XYZ file of N, CA and C in Angstrom:
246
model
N -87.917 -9.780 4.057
C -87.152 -10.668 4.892
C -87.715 -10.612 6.310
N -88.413 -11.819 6.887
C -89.118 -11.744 8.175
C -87.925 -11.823 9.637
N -86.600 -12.365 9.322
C -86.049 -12.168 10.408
C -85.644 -10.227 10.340
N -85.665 -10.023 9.302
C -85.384 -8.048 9.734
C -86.040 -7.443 10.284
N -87.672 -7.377 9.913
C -88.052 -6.644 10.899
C -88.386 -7.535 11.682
N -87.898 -8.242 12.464
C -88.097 -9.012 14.058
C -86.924 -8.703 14.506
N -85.684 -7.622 14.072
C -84.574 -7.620 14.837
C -85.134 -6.059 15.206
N -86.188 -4.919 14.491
C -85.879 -3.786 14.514
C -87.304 -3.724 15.677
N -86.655 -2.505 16.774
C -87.709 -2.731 17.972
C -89.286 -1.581 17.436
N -90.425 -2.055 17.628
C -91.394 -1.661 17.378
C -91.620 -0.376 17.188
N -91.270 0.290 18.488
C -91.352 1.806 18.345
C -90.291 2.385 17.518
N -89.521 1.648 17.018
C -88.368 2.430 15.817
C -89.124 1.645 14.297
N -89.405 0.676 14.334
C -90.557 0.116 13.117
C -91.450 1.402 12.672
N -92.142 1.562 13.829
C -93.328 2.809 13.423
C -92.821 4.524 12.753
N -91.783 4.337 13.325
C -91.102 5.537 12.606
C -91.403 5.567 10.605
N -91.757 6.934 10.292
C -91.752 6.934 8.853
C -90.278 8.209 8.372
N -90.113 7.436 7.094
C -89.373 8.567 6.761
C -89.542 9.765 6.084
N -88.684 10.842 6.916
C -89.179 12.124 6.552
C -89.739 12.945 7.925
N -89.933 11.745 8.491
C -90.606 12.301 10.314
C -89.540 13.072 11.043
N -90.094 14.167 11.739
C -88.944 15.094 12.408
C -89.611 14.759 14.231
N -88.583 14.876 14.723
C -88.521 14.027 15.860
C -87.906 15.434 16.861
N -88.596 15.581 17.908
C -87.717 16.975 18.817
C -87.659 15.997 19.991
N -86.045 16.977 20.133
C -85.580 16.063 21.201
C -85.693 17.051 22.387
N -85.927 16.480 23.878
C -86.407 17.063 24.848
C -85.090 17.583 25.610
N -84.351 16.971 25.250
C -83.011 17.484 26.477
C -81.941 18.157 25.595
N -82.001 18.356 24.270
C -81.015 19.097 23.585
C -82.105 20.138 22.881
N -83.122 20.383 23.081
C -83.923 21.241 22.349
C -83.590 21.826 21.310
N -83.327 19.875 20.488
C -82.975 20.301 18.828
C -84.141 19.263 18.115
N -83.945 19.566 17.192
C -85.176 18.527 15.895
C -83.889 17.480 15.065
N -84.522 16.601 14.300
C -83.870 15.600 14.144
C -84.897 15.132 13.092
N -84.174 14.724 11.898
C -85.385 14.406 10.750
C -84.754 12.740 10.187
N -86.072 11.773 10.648
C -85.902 10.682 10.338
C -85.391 10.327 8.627
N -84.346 9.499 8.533
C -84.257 9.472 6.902
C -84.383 8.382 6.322
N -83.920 6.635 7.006
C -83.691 5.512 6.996
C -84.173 4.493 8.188
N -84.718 3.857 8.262
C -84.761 2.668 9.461
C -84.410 1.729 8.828
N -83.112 1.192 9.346
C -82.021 -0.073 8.606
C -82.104 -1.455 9.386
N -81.502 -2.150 9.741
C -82.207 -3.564 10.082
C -81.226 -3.252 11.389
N -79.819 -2.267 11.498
C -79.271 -2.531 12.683
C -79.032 -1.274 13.314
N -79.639 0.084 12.490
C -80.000 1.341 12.664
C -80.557 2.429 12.358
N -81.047 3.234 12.540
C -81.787 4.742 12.154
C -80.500 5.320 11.882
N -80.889 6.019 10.440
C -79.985 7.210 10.127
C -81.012 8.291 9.877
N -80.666 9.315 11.229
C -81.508 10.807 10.959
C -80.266 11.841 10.515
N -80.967 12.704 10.380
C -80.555 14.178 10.160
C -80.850 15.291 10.553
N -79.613 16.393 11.114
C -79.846 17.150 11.725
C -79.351 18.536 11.343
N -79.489 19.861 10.700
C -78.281 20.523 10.339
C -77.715 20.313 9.191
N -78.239 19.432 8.234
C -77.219 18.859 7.112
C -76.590 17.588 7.749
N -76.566 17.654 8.896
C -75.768 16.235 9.682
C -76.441 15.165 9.224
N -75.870 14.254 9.023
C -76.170 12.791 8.793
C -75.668 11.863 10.271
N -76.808 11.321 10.820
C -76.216 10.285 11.964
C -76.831 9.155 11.676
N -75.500 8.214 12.104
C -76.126 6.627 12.124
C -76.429 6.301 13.293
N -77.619 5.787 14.419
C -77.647 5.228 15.821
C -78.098 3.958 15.967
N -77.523 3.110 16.412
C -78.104 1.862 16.183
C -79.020 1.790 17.053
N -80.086 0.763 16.615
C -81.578 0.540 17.610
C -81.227 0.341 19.137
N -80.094 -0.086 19.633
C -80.008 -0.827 20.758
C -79.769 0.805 21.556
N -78.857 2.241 21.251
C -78.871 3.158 21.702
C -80.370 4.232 21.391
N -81.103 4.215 19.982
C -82.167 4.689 19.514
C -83.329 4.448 20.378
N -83.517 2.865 20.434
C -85.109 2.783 21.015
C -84.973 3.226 22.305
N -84.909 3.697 22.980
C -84.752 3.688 24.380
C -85.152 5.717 24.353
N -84.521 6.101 23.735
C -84.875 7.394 23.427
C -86.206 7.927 22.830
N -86.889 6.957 22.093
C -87.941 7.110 21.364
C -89.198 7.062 21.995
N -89.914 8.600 22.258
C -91.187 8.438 23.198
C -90.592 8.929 24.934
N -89.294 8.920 25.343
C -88.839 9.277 26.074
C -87.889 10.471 26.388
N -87.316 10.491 25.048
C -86.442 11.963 24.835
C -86.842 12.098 23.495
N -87.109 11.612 22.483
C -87.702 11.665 21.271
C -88.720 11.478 20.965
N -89.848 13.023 20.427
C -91.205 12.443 20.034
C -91.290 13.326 18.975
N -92.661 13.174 18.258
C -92.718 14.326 17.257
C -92.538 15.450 17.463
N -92.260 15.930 16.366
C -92.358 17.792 16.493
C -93.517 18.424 16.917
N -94.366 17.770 15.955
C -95.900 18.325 16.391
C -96.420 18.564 17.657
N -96.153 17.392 18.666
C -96.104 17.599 19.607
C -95.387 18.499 20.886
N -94.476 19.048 20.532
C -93.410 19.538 21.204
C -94.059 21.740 21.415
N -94.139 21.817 22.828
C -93.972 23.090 22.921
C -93.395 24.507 22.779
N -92.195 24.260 21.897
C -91.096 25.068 21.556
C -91.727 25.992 20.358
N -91.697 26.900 20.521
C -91.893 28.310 19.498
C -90.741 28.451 18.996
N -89.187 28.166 19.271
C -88.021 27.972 18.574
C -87.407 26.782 17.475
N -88.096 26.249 16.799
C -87.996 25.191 15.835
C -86.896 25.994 15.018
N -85.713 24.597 14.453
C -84.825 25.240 13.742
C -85.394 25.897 12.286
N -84.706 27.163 11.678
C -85.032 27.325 10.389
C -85.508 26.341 9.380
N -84.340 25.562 9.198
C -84.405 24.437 8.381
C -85.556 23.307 8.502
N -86.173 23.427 9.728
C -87.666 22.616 10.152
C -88.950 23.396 9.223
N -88.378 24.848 9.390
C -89.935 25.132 8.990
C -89.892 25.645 7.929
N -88.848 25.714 7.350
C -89.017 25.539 5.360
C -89.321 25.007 4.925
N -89.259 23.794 5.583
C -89.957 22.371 5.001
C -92.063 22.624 4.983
């Protein structure tokens, strides 16, 4: 369906699922599960969150980037079992 992804903003498009995402100001991880036409549902903890793109993209690349990237020697347990 070509009007869906023209509603979902680019940098949340590129997202894959399964991608773990560290966030810079809560120095927690966050594991991508869904990109939906009116939101991302990640996971955190067992947590399940729904955020819609209009609160999501804005975070992405700015408070949210990969893990890989991220300087923290404290990654949650549950990150690195995986």
């Amino acid at each position: 369906m070509e009007g869906t992804e023209e509603s979902i903003p680019d940098v949340i498009a590129d997202l894959e699922t399964g991608e773990a995402l560290y966030d810079r100001h809560r120095k927690d991880c966050f594991v991508v599960q869904e990109v939906e036409e009116r939101g991302t549902r990640i996971e955190r903890d067992d947590e399940d969150f729904f955020v819609p793109h209009s609160l999501f993209a804005p975070w992405v690349d700015s408070r949210l980037f990969p893990v890989e990237e991220a300087d923290s020697e404290d990654l949650p347990d549950w990150l690195q079992a995986e």
